[in-house]
Amino acid sequence: MARLEYATLEWLWDVGALRADLPGGKTLSGKGEYPAVVEMLGKLGKDGWEVVTCATSANWLFWTLKRPA
């Protein structure tokens, strides 16, 4: 059975906040505008992360990502 790691990415677009929480307590953050979201998802994808879910409510998007451990 394959081992997986999980991470989250949160975007609060009305306050311009973008944050990724990665294994080991590492975080990435940026100004939460559309280009920054695309850049963050691209960077995470290059590091092997794949989006598996997305939740949304009001001003908030929350992605769960996974990659092989």
PDB file of N, CA, C and O in Angstrom:
ATOM      1  N   MET A   1       0.832  -1.177   0.000  1.00  0.00           N
ATOM      2  CA  MET A   1       0.000   0.000   0.000  1.00  0.00           C
ATOM      3  C   MET A   1       0.885   1.253   0.000  1.00  0.00           C
ATOM      4  O   MET A   1       1.835   1.370   0.768  1.00  0.00           O
ATOM      5  N   ALA A   2       0.551   2.190  -0.856  1.00  0.00           N
ATOM      6  CA  ALA A   2       1.340   3.415  -0.972  1.00  0.00           C
ATOM      7  C   ALA A   2       1.118   4.323   0.232  1.00  0.00           C
ATOM      8  O   ALA A   2       0.012   4.455   0.732  1.00  0.00           O
ATOM      9  N   ARG A   3       2.187   4.945   0.687  1.00  0.00           N
ATOM     10  CA  ARG A   3       2.090   5.940   1.761  1.00  0.00           C
ATOM     11  C   ARG A   3       1.915   7.310   1.121  1.00  0.00           C
ATOM     12  O   ARG A   3       2.534   7.613   0.106  1.00  0.00           O
ATOM     13  N   LEU A   4       1.081   8.115   1.737  1.00  0.00           N
ATOM     14  CA  LEU A   4       0.789   9.443   1.211  1.00  0.00           C
ATOM     15  C   LEU A   4       1.046  10.512   2.253  1.00  0.00           C
ATOM     16  O   LEU A   4       0.942  10.257   3.453  1.00  0.00           O
ATOM     17  N   GLU A   5       1.361  11.714   1.776  1.00  0.00           N
ATOM     18  CA  GLU A   5       1.434  12.902   2.615  1.00  0.00           C
ATOM     19  C   GLU A   5       0.282  13.812   2.201  1.00  0.00           C
ATOM     20  O   GLU A   5      -0.138  13.786   1.038  1.00  0.00           O
ATOM     21  N   TYR A   6      -0.198  14.600   3.134  1.00  0.00           N
ATOM     22  CA  TYR A   6      -1.292  15.528   2.848  1.00  0.00           C
ATOM     23  C   TYR A   6      -0.900  16.953   3.233  1.00  0.00           C
ATOM     24  O   TYR A   6      -0.114  17.172   4.148  1.00  0.00           O
ATOM     25  N   ALA A   7      -1.473  17.906   2.505  1.00  0.00           N
ATOM     26  CA  ALA A   7      -1.254  19.327   2.765  1.00  0.00           C
ATOM     27  C   ALA A   7      -2.565  20.059   2.521  1.00  0.00           C
ATOM     28  O   ALA A   7      -3.503  19.493   1.932  1.00  0.00           O
ATOM     29  N   THR A   8      -2.647  21.295   2.971  1.00  0.00           N
ATOM     30  CA  THR A   8      -3.837  22.113   2.711  1.00  0.00           C
ATOM     31  C   THR A   8      -3.410  23.459   2.128  1.00  0.00           C
ATOM     32  O   THR A   8      -2.304  23.935   2.366  1.00  0.00           O
ATOM     33  N   LEU A   9      -4.323  24.042   1.356  1.00  0.00           N
ATOM     34  CA  LEU A   9      -4.133  25.374   0.800  1.00  0.00           C
ATOM     35  C   LEU A   9      -5.421  26.143   1.039  1.00  0.00           C
ATOM     36  O   LEU A   9      -6.501  25.655   0.707  1.00  0.00           O
ATOM     37  N   GLU A  10      -5.305  27.319   1.630  1.00  0.00           N
ATOM     38  CA  GLU A  10      -6.466  28.136   1.975  1.00  0.00           C
ATOM     39  C   GLU A  10      -6.340  29.502   1.311  1.00  0.00           C
ATOM     40  O   GLU A  10      -5.275  30.109   1.322  1.00  0.00           O
ATOM     41  N   TRP A  11      -7.450  29.980   0.735  1.00  0.00           N
ATOM     42  CA  TRP A  11      -7.478  31.294   0.090  1.00  0.00           C
ATOM     43  C   TRP A  11      -8.665  32.073   0.629  1.00  0.00           C
ATOM     44  O   TRP A  11      -9.813  31.673   0.469  1.00  0.00           O
ATOM     45  N   LEU A  12      -8.397  33.183   1.266  1.00  0.00           N
ATOM     46  CA  LEU A  12      -9.417  34.142   1.694  1.00  0.00           C
ATOM     47  C   LEU A  12      -9.308  35.327   0.736  1.00  0.00           C
ATOM     48  O   LEU A  12      -8.473  36.210   0.914  1.00  0.00           O
ATOM     49  N   TRP A  13     -10.107  35.315  -0.310  1.00  0.00           N
ATOM     50  CA  TRP A  13      -9.898  36.297  -1.377  1.00  0.00           C
ATOM     51  C   TRP A  13     -10.280  37.718  -1.014  1.00  0.00           C
ATOM     52  O   TRP A  13      -9.711  38.648  -1.543  1.00  0.00           O
ATOM     53  N   ASP A  14     -11.177  37.909  -0.093  1.00  0.00           N
ATOM     54  CA  ASP A  14     -11.564  39.286   0.232  1.00  0.00           C
ATOM     55  C   ASP A  14     -10.524  40.018   1.084  1.00  0.00           C
ATOM     56  O   ASP A  14     -10.492  41.238   1.106  1.00  0.00           O
ATOM     57  N   VAL A  15      -9.662  39.272   1.771  1.00  0.00           N
ATOM     58  CA  VAL A  15      -8.602  39.906   2.560  1.00  0.00           C
ATOM     59  C   VAL A  15      -7.221  39.679   1.941  1.00  0.00           C
ATOM     60  O   VAL A  15      -6.223  40.121   2.493  1.00  0.00           O
ATOM     61  N   GLY A  16      -7.193  38.993   0.808  1.00  0.00           N
ATOM     62  CA  GLY A  16      -5.930  38.780   0.104  1.00  0.00           C
ATOM     63  C   GLY A  16      -4.966  37.864   0.821  1.00  0.00           C
ATOM     64  O   GLY A  16      -3.772  38.122   0.838  1.00  0.00           O
ATOM     65  N   ALA A  17      -5.452  36.782   1.412  1.00  0.00           N
ATOM     66  CA  ALA A  17      -4.601  35.857   2.154  1.00  0.00           C
ATOM     67  C   ALA A  17      -4.565  34.498   1.465  1.00  0.00           C
ATOM     68  O   ALA A  17      -5.605  33.940   1.105  1.00  0.00           O
ATOM     69  N   LEU A  18      -3.359  33.973   1.287  1.00  0.00           N
ATOM     70  CA  LEU A  18      -3.136  32.662   0.680  1.00  0.00           C
ATOM     71  C   LEU A  18      -2.115  31.933   1.539  1.00  0.00           C
ATOM     72  O   LEU A  18      -1.041  32.479   1.830  1.00  0.00           O
ATOM     73  N   ARG A  19      -2.453  30.703   1.953  1.00  0.00           N
ATOM     74  CA  ARG A  19      -1.556  29.972   2.852  1.00  0.00           C
ATOM     75  C   ARG A  19      -1.625  28.479   2.568  1.00  0.00           C
ATOM     76  O   ARG A  19      -2.705  27.905   2.481  1.00  0.00           O
ATOM     77  N   ALA A  20      -0.449  27.866   2.454  1.00  0.00           N
ATOM     78  CA  ALA A  20      -0.334  26.412   2.327  1.00  0.00           C
ATOM     79  C   ALA A  20       0.323  25.876   3.592  1.00  0.00           C
ATOM     80  O   ALA A  20       1.333  26.421   4.046  1.00  0.00           O
ATOM     81  N   ASP A  21      -0.266  24.840   4.147  1.00  0.00           N
ATOM     82  CA  ASP A  21       0.316  24.149   5.299  1.00  0.00           C
ATOM     83  C   ASP A  21       0.777  22.780   4.832  1.00  0.00           C
ATOM     84  O   ASP A  21      -0.024  21.975   4.352  1.00  0.00           O
ATOM     85  N   LEU A  22       2.077  22.531   4.989  1.00  0.00           N
ATOM     86  CA  LEU A  22       2.711  21.314   4.496  1.00  0.00           C
ATOM     87  C   LEU A  22       3.163  20.440   5.663  1.00  0.00           C
ATOM     88  O   LEU A  22       3.257  20.918   6.799  1.00  0.00           O
ATOM     89  N   PRO A  23       3.481  19.178   5.391  1.00  0.00           N
ATOM     90  CA  PRO A  23       3.965  18.301   6.452  1.00  0.00           C
ATOM     91  C   PRO A  23       5.196  18.889   7.145  1.00  0.00           C
ATOM     92  O   PRO A  23       5.968  19.649   6.552  1.00  0.00           O
ATOM     93  N   GLY A  24       5.346  18.551   8.394  1.00  0.00           N
ATOM     94  CA  GLY A  24       6.483  19.014   9.169  1.00  0.00           C
ATOM     95  C   GLY A  24       6.356  20.443   9.670  1.00  0.00           C
ATOM     96  O   GLY A  24       7.325  21.033  10.117  1.00  0.00           O
ATOM     97  N   GLY A  25       5.162  21.021   9.561  1.00  0.00           N
ATOM     98  CA  GLY A  25       4.938  22.366  10.062  1.00  0.00           C
ATOM     99  C   GLY A  25       5.373  23.472   9.119  1.00  0.00           C
ATOM    100  O   GLY A  25       5.322  24.650   9.470  1.00  0.00           O
ATOM    101  N   LYS A  26       5.810  23.120   7.909  1.00  0.00           N
ATOM    102  CA  LYS A  26       6.229  24.139   6.937  1.00  0.00           C
ATOM    103  C   LYS A  26       4.995  24.844   6.370  1.00  0.00           C
ATOM    104  O   LYS A  26       3.982  24.213   6.095  1.00  0.00           O
ATOM    105  N   THR A  27       5.083  26.161   6.209  1.00  0.00           N
ATOM    106  CA  THR A  27       3.995  26.923   5.603  1.00  0.00           C
ATOM    107  C   THR A  27       4.542  27.790   4.473  1.00  0.00           C
ATOM    108  O   THR A  27       5.694  28.218   4.491  1.00  0.00           O
ATOM    109  N   LEU A  28       3.692  28.019   3.487  1.00  0.00           N
ATOM    110  CA  LEU A  28       3.962  28.951   2.403  1.00  0.00           C
ATOM    111  C   LEU A  28       2.827  29.955   2.411  1.00  0.00           C
ATOM    112  O   LEU A  28       1.679  29.584   2.650  1.00  0.00           O
ATOM    113  N   SER A  29       3.122  31.198   2.155  1.00  0.00           N
ATOM    114  CA  SER A  29       2.048  32.177   2.119  1.00  0.00           C
ATOM    115  C   SER A  29       2.311  33.181   1.015  1.00  0.00           C
ATOM    116  O   SER A  29       3.421  33.290   0.497  1.00  0.00           O
ATOM    117  N   GLY A  30       1.262  33.892   0.657  1.00  0.00           N
ATOM    118  CA  GLY A  30       1.394  34.889  -0.384  1.00  0.00           C
ATOM    119  C   GLY A  30       0.192  35.799  -0.391  1.00  0.00           C
ATOM    120  O   GLY A  30      -0.782  35.577   0.329  1.00  0.00           O
ATOM    121  N   LYS A  31       0.297  36.821  -1.206  1.00  0.00           N
ATOM    122  CA  LYS A  31      -0.823  37.728  -1.384  1.00  0.00           C
ATOM    123  C   LYS A  31      -1.880  36.992  -2.188  1.00  0.00           C
ATOM    124  O   LYS A  31      -1.596  36.458  -3.256  1.00  0.00           O
ATOM    125  N   GLY A  32      -3.093  36.955  -1.693  1.00  0.00           N
ATOM    126  CA  GLY A  32      -4.136  36.116  -2.269  1.00  0.00           C
ATOM    127  C   GLY A  32      -4.883  36.701  -3.437  1.00  0.00           C
ATOM    128  O   GLY A  32      -6.082  36.938  -3.343  1.00  0.00           O
ATOM    129  N   GLU A  33      -4.196  36.951  -4.538  1.00  0.00           N
ATOM    130  CA  GLU A  33      -4.859  37.373  -5.758  1.00  0.00           C
ATOM    131  C   GLU A  33      -4.818  36.207  -6.733  1.00  0.00           C
ATOM    132  O   GLU A  33      -4.018  35.285  -6.591  1.00  0.00           O
ATOM    133  N   TYR A  34      -5.655  36.253  -7.773  1.00  0.00           N
ATOM    134  CA  TYR A  34      -5.761  35.135  -8.709  1.00  0.00           C
ATOM    135  C   TYR A  34      -4.404  34.645  -9.229  1.00  0.00           C
ATOM    136  O   TYR A  34      -4.143  33.444  -9.185  1.00  0.00           O
ATOM    137  N   PRO A  35      -3.516  35.520  -9.716  1.00  0.00           N
ATOM    138  CA  PRO A  35      -2.226  35.025 -10.210  1.00  0.00           C
ATOM    139  C   PRO A  35      -1.412  34.298  -9.131  1.00  0.00           C
ATOM    140  O   PRO A  35      -0.708  33.338  -9.424  1.00  0.00           O
ATOM    141  N   ALA A  36      -1.516  34.746  -7.894  1.00  0.00           N
ATOM    142  CA  ALA A  36      -0.782  34.100  -6.804  1.00  0.00           C
ATOM    143  C   ALA A  36      -1.318  32.700  -6.529  1.00  0.00           C
ATOM    144  O   ALA A  36      -0.551  31.787  -6.202  1.00  0.00           O
ATOM    145  N   VAL A  37      -2.630  32.517  -6.672  1.00  0.00           N
ATOM    146  CA  VAL A  37      -3.219  31.186  -6.479  1.00  0.00           C
ATOM    147  C   VAL A  37      -2.695  30.244  -7.551  1.00  0.00           C
ATOM    148  O   VAL A  37      -2.275  29.114  -7.263  1.00  0.00           O
ATOM    149  N   VAL A  38      -2.689  30.699  -8.796  1.00  0.00           N
ATOM    150  CA  VAL A  38      -2.180  29.876  -9.897  1.00  0.00           C
ATOM    151  C   VAL A  38      -0.702  29.552  -9.681  1.00  0.00           C
ATOM    152  O   VAL A  38      -0.269  28.409  -9.850  1.00  0.00           O
ATOM    153  N   GLU A  39       0.073  30.551  -9.265  1.00  0.00           N
ATOM    154  CA  GLU A  39       1.496  30.338  -9.006  1.00  0.00           C
ATOM    155  C   GLU A  39       1.709  29.336  -7.874  1.00  0.00           C
ATOM    156  O   GLU A  39       2.561  28.442  -7.971  1.00  0.00           O
ATOM    157  N   MET A  40       0.947  29.462  -6.791  1.00  0.00           N
ATOM    158  CA  MET A  40       1.091  28.554  -5.644  1.00  0.00           C
ATOM    159  C   MET A  40       0.722  27.126  -6.045  1.00  0.00           C
ATOM    160  O   MET A  40       1.441  26.175  -5.723  1.00  0.00           O
ATOM    161  N   LEU A  41      -0.403  26.959  -6.752  1.00  0.00           N
ATOM    162  CA  LEU A  41      -0.791  25.616  -7.185  1.00  0.00           C
ATOM    163  C   LEU A  41       0.245  25.029  -8.143  1.00  0.00           C
ATOM    164  O   LEU A  41       0.553  23.837  -8.080  1.00  0.00           O
ATOM    165  N   GLY A  42       0.813  25.864  -9.009  1.00  0.00           N
ATOM    166  CA  GLY A  42       1.861  25.397  -9.915  1.00  0.00           C
ATOM    167  C   GLY A  42       3.109  24.955  -9.171  1.00  0.00           C
ATOM    168  O   GLY A  42       3.699  23.919  -9.481  1.00  0.00           O
ATOM    169  N   LYS A  43       3.513  25.740  -8.180  1.00  0.00           N
ATOM    170  CA  LYS A  43       4.689  25.386  -7.377  1.00  0.00           C
ATOM    171  C   LYS A  43       4.463  24.079  -6.633  1.00  0.00           C
ATOM    172  O   LYS A  43       5.322  23.199  -6.621  1.00  0.00           O
ATOM    173  N   LEU A  44       3.292  23.952  -6.025  1.00  0.00           N
ATOM    174  CA  LEU A  44       2.988  22.721  -5.298  1.00  0.00           C
ATOM    175  C   LEU A  44       2.938  21.534  -6.256  1.00  0.00           C
ATOM    176  O   LEU A  44       3.413  20.439  -5.937  1.00  0.00           O
ATOM    177  N   GLY A  45       2.374  21.732  -7.434  1.00  0.00           N
ATOM    178  CA  GLY A  45       2.326  20.662  -8.432  1.00  0.00           C
ATOM    179  C   GLY A  45       3.717  20.210  -8.851  1.00  0.00           C
ATOM    180  O   GLY A  45       3.968  19.010  -9.004  1.00  0.00           O
ATOM    181  N   LYS A  46       4.639  21.155  -9.031  1.00  0.00           N
ATOM    182  CA  LYS A  46       6.020  20.807  -9.384  1.00  0.00           C
ATOM    183  C   LYS A  46       6.697  20.009  -8.284  1.00  0.00           C
ATOM    184  O   LYS A  46       7.613  19.238  -8.540  1.00  0.00           O
ATOM    185  N   ASP A  47       6.235  20.202  -7.047  1.00  0.00           N
ATOM    186  CA  ASP A  47       6.775  19.449  -5.909  1.00  0.00           C
ATOM    187  C   ASP A  47       6.026  18.135  -5.689  1.00  0.00           C
ATOM    188  O   ASP A  47       6.212  17.479  -4.666  1.00  0.00           O
ATOM    189  N   GLY A  48       5.157  17.755  -6.628  1.00  0.00           N
ATOM    190  CA  GLY A  48       4.474  16.461  -6.555  1.00  0.00           C
ATOM    191  C   GLY A  48       3.099  16.477  -5.920  1.00  0.00           C
ATOM    192  O   GLY A  48       2.462  15.446  -5.798  1.00  0.00           O
ATOM    193  N   TRP A  49       2.618  17.659  -5.491  1.00  0.00           N
ATOM    194  CA  TRP A  49       1.312  17.746  -4.844  1.00  0.00           C
ATOM    195  C   TRP A  49       0.199  17.738  -5.879  1.00  0.00           C
ATOM    196  O   TRP A  49       0.325  18.350  -6.933  1.00  0.00           O
ATOM    197  N   GLU A  50      -0.887  17.076  -5.546  1.00  0.00           N
ATOM    198  CA  GLU A  50      -2.065  16.979  -6.405  1.00  0.00           C
ATOM    199  C   GLU A  50      -3.306  17.349  -5.594  1.00  0.00           C
ATOM    200  O   GLU A  50      -3.490  16.862  -4.474  1.00  0.00           O
ATOM    201  N   VAL A  51      -4.149  18.216  -6.134  1.00  0.00           N
ATOM    202  CA  VAL A  51      -5.392  18.592  -5.450  1.00  0.00           C
ATOM    203  C   VAL A  51      -6.343  17.393  -5.473  1.00  0.00           C
ATOM    204  O   VAL A  51      -6.561  16.782  -6.512  1.00  0.00           O
ATOM    205  N   VAL A  52      -6.898  17.070  -4.288  1.00  0.00           N
ATOM    206  CA  VAL A  52      -7.861  15.968  -4.216  1.00  0.00           C
ATOM    207  C   VAL A  52      -9.253  16.425  -3.785  1.00  0.00           C
ATOM    208  O   VAL A  52     -10.232  15.742  -4.076  1.00  0.00           O
ATOM    209  N   THR A  53      -9.355  17.543  -3.091  1.00  0.00           N
ATOM    210  CA  THR A  53     -10.667  18.089  -2.733  1.00  0.00           C
ATOM    211  C   THR A  53     -10.594  19.609  -2.681  1.00  0.00           C
ATOM    212  O   THR A  53      -9.523  20.187  -2.530  1.00  0.00           O
ATOM    213  N   CYS A  54     -11.760  20.227  -2.787  1.00  0.00           N
ATOM    214  CA  CYS A  54     -11.875  21.674  -2.617  1.00  0.00           C
ATOM    215  C   CYS A  54     -13.208  21.960  -1.947  1.00  0.00           C
ATOM    216  O   CYS A  54     -14.238  21.410  -2.346  1.00  0.00           O
ATOM    217  N   ALA A  55     -13.172  22.796  -0.930  1.00  0.00           N
ATOM    218  CA  ALA A  55     -14.389  23.238  -0.242  1.00  0.00           C
ATOM    219  C   ALA A  55     -14.454  24.751  -0.347  1.00  0.00           C
ATOM    220  O   ALA A  55     -13.422  25.419  -0.418  1.00  0.00           O
ATOM    221  N   THR A  56     -15.663  25.287  -0.341  1.00  0.00           N
ATOM    222  CA  THR A  56     -15.813  26.733  -0.449  1.00  0.00           C
ATOM    223  C   THR A  56     -16.994  27.206   0.378  1.00  0.00           C
ATOM    224  O   THR A  56     -17.951  26.468   0.592  1.00  0.00           O
ATOM    225  N   SER A  57     -16.894  28.427   0.847  1.00  0.00           N
ATOM    226  CA  SER A  57     -17.984  29.086   1.558  1.00  0.00           C
ATOM    227  C   SER A  57     -17.690  30.573   1.586  1.00  0.00           C
ATOM    228  O   SER A  57     -16.577  30.978   1.953  1.00  0.00           O
ATOM    229  N   ALA A  58     -18.643  31.368   1.165  1.00  0.00           N
ATOM    230  CA  ALA A  58     -18.535  32.839   1.200  1.00  0.00           C
ATOM    231  C   ALA A  58     -17.244  33.324   0.549  1.00  0.00           C
ATOM    232  O   ALA A  58     -17.117  33.262  -0.661  1.00  0.00           O
ATOM    233  N   ASN A  59     -16.250  33.743   1.329  1.00  0.00           N
ATOM    234  CA  ASN A  59     -15.012  34.333   0.831  1.00  0.00           C
ATOM    235  C   ASN A  59     -13.817  33.386   0.896  1.00  0.00           C
ATOM    236  O   ASN A  59     -12.675  33.821   0.879  1.00  0.00           O
ATOM    237  N   TRP A  60     -14.066  32.095   0.950  1.00  0.00           N
ATOM    238  CA  TRP A  60     -13.036  31.146   1.340  1.00  0.00           C
ATOM    239  C   TRP A  60     -13.023  29.947   0.410  1.00  0.00           C
ATOM    240  O   TRP A  60     -14.072  29.410   0.061  1.00  0.00           O
ATOM    241  N   LEU A  61     -11.823  29.531  -0.013  1.00  0.00           N
ATOM    242  CA  LEU A  61     -11.606  28.265  -0.721  1.00  0.00           C
ATOM    243  C   LEU A  61     -10.553  27.486   0.055  1.00  0.00           C
ATOM    244  O   LEU A  61      -9.558  28.058   0.529  1.00  0.00           O
ATOM    245  N   PHE A  62     -10.753  26.181   0.166  1.00  0.00           N
ATOM    246  CA  PHE A  62      -9.855  25.331   0.948  1.00  0.00           C
ATOM    247  C   PHE A  62      -9.613  24.047   0.171  1.00  0.00           C
ATOM    248  O   PHE A  62     -10.555  23.297  -0.113  1.00  0.00           O
ATOM    249  N   TRP A  63      -8.360  23.831  -0.225  1.00  0.00           N
ATOM    250  CA  TRP A  63      -7.993  22.633  -0.974  1.00  0.00           C
ATOM    251  C   TRP A  63      -7.232  21.674  -0.070  1.00  0.00           C
ATOM    252  O   TRP A  63      -6.425  22.083   0.756  1.00  0.00           O
ATOM    253  N   THR A  64      -7.448  20.377  -0.294  1.00  0.00           N
ATOM    254  CA  THR A  64      -6.623  19.333   0.290  1.00  0.00           C
ATOM    255  C   THR A  64      -5.784  18.758  -0.846  1.00  0.00           C
ATOM    256  O   THR A  64      -6.307  18.520  -1.938  1.00  0.00           O
ATOM    257  N   LEU A  65      -4.501  18.564  -0.583  1.00  0.00           N
ATOM    258  CA  LEU A  65      -3.582  18.030  -1.582  1.00  0.00           C
ATOM    259  C   LEU A  65      -2.912  16.785  -1.045  1.00  0.00           C
ATOM    260  O   LEU A  65      -2.811  16.596   0.179  1.00  0.00           O
ATOM    261  N   LYS A  66      -2.441  15.932  -1.957  1.00  0.00           N
ATOM    262  CA  LYS A  66      -1.700  14.732  -1.534  1.00  0.00           C
ATOM    263  C   LYS A  66      -0.543  14.493  -2.489  1.00  0.00           C
ATOM    264  O   LYS A  66      -0.523  14.997  -3.616  1.00  0.00           O
ATOM    265  N   ARG A  67       0.424  13.703  -2.005  1.00  0.00           N
ATOM    266  CA  ARG A  67       1.535  13.230  -2.839  1.00  0.00           C
ATOM    267  C   ARG A  67       2.106  11.974  -2.195  1.00  0.00           C
ATOM    268  O   ARG A  67       1.937  11.739  -0.992  1.00  0.00           O
ATOM    269  N   PRO A  68       2.799  11.174  -2.967  1.00  0.00           N
ATOM    270  CA  PRO A  68       3.436   9.996  -2.375  1.00  0.00           C
ATOM    271  C   PRO A  68       4.473  10.425  -1.347  1.00  0.00           C
ATOM    272  O   PRO A  68       5.195  11.413  -1.553  1.00  0.00           O
ATOM    273  N   ALA A  69       4.521   9.705  -0.241  1.00  0.00           N
ATOM    274  CA  ALA A  69       5.484  10.029   0.832  1.00  0.00           C
ATOM    275  C   ALA A  69       6.867   9.540   0.471  1.00  0.00           C
ATOM    276  O   ALA A  69       7.059   8.657  -0.290  1.00  0.00           O
TER     277      ALA A  69
END
